[in-house]
Coordinates of C-alpha atoms in Angstrom, one line a residue:
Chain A
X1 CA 76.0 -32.0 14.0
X2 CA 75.2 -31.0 10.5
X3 CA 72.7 -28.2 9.9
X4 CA 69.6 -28.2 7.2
X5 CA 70.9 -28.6 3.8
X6 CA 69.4 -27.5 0.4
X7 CA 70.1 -28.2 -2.9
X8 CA 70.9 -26.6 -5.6
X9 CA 72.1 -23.5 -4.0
X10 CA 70.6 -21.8 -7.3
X11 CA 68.9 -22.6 -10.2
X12 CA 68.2 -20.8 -13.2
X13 CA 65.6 -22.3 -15.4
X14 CA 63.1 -21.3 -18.2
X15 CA 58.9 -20.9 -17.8
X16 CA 57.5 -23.9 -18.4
X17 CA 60.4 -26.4 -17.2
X18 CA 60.5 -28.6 -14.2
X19 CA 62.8 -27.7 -11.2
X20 CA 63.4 -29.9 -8.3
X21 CA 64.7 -28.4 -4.9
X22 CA 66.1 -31.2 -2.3
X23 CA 66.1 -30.6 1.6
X24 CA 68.0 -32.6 4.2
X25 CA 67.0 -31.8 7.7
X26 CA 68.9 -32.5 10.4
X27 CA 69.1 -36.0 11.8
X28 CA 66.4 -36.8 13.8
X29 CA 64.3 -33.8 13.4
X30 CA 60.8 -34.9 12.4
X31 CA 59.4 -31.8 11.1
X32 CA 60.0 -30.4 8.1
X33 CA 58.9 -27.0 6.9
X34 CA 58.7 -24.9 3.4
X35 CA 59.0 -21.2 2.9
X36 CA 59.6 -19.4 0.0
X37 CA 60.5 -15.7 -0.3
X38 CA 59.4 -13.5 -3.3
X39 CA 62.1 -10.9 -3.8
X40 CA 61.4 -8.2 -1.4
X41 CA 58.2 -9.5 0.9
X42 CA 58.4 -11.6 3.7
X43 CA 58.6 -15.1 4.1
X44 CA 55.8 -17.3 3.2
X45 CA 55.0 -20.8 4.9
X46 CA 54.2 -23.4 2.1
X47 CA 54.2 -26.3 4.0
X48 CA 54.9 -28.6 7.1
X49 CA 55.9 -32.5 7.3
X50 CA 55.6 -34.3 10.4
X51 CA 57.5 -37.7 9.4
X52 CA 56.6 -38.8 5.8
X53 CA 53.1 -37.0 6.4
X54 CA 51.9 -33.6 5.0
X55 CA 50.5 -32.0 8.7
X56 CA 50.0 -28.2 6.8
X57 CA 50.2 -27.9 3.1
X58 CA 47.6 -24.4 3.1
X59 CA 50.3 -22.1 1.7
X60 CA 51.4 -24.1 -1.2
X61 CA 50.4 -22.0 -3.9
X62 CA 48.8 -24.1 -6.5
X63 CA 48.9 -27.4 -7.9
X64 CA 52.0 -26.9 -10.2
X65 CA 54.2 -27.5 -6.4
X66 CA 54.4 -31.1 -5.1
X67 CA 56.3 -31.6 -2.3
X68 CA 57.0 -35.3 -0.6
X69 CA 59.3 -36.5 2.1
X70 CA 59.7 -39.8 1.3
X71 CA 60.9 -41.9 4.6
X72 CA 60.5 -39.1 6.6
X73 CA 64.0 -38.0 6.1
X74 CA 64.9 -35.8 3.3
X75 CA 62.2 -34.0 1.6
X76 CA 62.2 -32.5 -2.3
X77 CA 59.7 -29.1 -3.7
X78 CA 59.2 -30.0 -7.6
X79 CA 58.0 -26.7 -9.6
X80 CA 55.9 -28.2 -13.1
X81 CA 55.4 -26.1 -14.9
X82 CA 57.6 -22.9 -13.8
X83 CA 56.3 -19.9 -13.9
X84 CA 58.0 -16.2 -14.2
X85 CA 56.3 -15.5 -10.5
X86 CA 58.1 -18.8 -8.6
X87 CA 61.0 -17.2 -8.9
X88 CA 62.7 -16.5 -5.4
X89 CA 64.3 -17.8 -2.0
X90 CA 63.0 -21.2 -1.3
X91 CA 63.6 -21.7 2.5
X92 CA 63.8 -25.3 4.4
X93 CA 63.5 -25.8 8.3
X94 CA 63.8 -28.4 10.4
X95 CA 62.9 -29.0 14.2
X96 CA 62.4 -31.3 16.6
X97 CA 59.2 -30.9 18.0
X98 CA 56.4 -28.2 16.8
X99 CA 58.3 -25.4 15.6
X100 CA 58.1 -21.9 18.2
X101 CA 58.3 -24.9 21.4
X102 CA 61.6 -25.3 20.2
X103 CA 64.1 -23.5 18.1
X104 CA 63.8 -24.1 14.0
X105 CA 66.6 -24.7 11.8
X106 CA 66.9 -23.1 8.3
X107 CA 68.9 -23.9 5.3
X108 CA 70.7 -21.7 3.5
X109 CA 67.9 -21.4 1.0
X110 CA 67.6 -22.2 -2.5
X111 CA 67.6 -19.4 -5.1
X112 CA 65.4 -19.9 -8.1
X113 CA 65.5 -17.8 -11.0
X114 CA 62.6 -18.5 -13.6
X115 CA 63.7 -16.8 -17.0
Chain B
X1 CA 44.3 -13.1 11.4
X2 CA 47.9 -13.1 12.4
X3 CA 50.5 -10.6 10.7
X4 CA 53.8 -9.5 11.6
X5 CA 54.8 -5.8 10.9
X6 CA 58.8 -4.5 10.2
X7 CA 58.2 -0.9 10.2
X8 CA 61.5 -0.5 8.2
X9 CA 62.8 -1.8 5.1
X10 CA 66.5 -0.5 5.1
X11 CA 68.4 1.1 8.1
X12 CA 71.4 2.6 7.8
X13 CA 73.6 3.2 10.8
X14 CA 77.4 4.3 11.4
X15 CA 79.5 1.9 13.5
X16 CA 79.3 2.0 17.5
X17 CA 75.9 3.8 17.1
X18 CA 72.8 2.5 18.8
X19 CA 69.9 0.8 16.2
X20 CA 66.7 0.0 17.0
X21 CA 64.6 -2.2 13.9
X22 CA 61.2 -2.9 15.1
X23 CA 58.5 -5.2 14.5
X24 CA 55.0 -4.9 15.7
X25 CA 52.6 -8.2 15.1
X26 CA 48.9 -8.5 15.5
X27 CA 47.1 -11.9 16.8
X28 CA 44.1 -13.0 18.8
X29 CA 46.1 -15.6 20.3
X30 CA 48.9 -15.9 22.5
X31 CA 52.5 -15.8 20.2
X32 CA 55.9 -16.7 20.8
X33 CA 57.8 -14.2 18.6
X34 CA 61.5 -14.6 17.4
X35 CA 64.0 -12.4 15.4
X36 CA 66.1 -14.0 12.6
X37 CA 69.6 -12.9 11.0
X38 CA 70.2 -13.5 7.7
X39 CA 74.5 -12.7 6.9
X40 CA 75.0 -12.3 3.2
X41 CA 75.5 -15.4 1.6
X42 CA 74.1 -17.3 4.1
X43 CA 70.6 -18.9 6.4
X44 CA 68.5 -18.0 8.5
X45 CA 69.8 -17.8 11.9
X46 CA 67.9 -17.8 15.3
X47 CA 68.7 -14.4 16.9
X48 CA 66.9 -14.3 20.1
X49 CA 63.2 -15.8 21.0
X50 CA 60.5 -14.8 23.2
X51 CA 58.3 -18.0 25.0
X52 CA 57.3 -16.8 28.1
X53 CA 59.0 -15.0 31.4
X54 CA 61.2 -12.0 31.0
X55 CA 59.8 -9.9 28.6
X56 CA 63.5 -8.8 27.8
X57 CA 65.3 -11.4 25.6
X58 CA 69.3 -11.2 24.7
X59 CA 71.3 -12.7 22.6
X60 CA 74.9 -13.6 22.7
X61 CA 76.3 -10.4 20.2
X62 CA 74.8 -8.4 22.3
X63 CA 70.9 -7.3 20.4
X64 CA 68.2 -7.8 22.6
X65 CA 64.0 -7.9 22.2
X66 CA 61.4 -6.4 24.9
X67 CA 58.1 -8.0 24.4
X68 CA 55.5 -5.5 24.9
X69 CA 52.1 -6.9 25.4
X70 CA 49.6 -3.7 25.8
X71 CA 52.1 -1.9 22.2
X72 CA 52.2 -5.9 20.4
X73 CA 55.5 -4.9 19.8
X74 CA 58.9 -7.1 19.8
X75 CA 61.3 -4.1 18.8
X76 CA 65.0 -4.8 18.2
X77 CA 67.7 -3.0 20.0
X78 CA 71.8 -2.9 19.8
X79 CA 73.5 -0.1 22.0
X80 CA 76.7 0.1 19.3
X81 CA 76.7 -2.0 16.3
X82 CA 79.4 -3.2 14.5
X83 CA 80.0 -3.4 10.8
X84 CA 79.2 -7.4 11.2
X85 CA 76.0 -7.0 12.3
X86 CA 75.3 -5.7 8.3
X87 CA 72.7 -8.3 7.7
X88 CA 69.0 -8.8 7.0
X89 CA 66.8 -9.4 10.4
X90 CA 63.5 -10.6 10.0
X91 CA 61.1 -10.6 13.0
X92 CA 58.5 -13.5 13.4
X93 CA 55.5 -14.7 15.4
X94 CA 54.7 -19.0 15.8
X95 CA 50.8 -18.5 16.7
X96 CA 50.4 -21.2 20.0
X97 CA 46.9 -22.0 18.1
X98 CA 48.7 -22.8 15.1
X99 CA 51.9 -24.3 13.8
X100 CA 53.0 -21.9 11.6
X101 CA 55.2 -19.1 11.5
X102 CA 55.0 -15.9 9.7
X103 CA 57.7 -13.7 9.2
X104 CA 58.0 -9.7 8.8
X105 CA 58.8 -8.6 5.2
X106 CA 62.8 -8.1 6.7
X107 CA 64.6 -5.2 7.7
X108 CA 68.3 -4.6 5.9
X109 CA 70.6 -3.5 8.5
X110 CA 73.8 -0.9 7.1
X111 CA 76.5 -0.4 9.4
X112 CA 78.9 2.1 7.8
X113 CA 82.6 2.7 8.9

């Protein structure tokens, strides 16, 4: 079975582009979570998708993130305009039923470097 | 509110020595509380998880969590670590009122030869 899958692995872009981050969960999993690390604090929650619908969206930071899971299969995070501060780990999960009643899956994170 | 505490940023340890990395969390509500491992280069990987029962938790390499109600802690233990387990362990509570999970800031695990 294939685990949670991100893309880009990294990404290096400059303040004021666009940068779109793709997750794949794994088959069959209908939630879909967001979490973004900031270089040394924790992990944050930005959001949670049960199917194609936003269930949580209270830690998305501000209206420069959209995030959609079209079809309720693979979901993307678009940053518009990038700031300095968005730089970090961006972290995708995946689970079958509500996450902590059941084990989450994590991707191996996508890097994001805003120059 | 709910928060989850790592006590240590960066433990450094010599190989087959005992570690302990621990986490403390605060929440009105009941928790389940998990540790993740982090290898360089790589995810986030379930460790070990506390639901319910057993307030002692293993995990297959050998770490293993106590769940202590009256402290709210969910320290980490190993009894001799190996220079694998270098890694980044981050301890988290899933609030049952909730569905989110919030994560500790990490703690960086050294195991030196």
């Amino acid at each position: 079975e294939a685990g949670v899958t991100q893309f880009p692995s990294h990404s290096v872009i400059e303040k004021g582009q666009t940068v779109t981050l793709r997750c794949d969960p794994i088959s069959g999993h209908d939630n879909l979570y967001w979490y973004r690390r900031v270089m040394g604090k924790e992990i944050k929650f930005l959001l949670h998708f049960v199917k194609e619908s936003k269930q949580d969206e209270s830690g998305m930071p501000n209206n420069r993130f959209l995030a959609e899971r079209t079809g309720g299969t693979y979901s993307t995070l678009k940053v518009q305009p990038a700031e300095l501060e968005d730089s970090g780990v961006y972290f995708c999960a995946s689970s079958r039923t509500r996450q902590g009643s059941t084990e989450a899956f994590f991707g191996q994170g996508t890097r994001l470097t805003v120059v | 509110a709910q928060s989850v505490t790592q006590l240590d940023s960066q433990v450094p340890v010599f190989e087959e020595a005992p570690v302990e990395l621990r986490c403390n969390y605060s929440s009105s509500v009941s928790v389940y509380l998990f540790w993740y491992v982090q290898y360089p280069n790589q995810g986030l990987q379930l460790l070990l998880k506390y639901l319910s029962g057993s307030t002692l938790v293993e995990s297959i390499n050998g770490f293993e969590a106590e769940f202590n109600k009256s402290q709210t802690s969910f320290h980490l233990r190993k009894p001799s670590v190996h220079i694998s387990d270098t890694a980044e362990y981050f301890c988290a509570a899933f609030n049952t009122g909730g569905f989110k999970t919030i994560f500790g800031a990490g703690t960086r695990l050294f195991v030196k030869a």
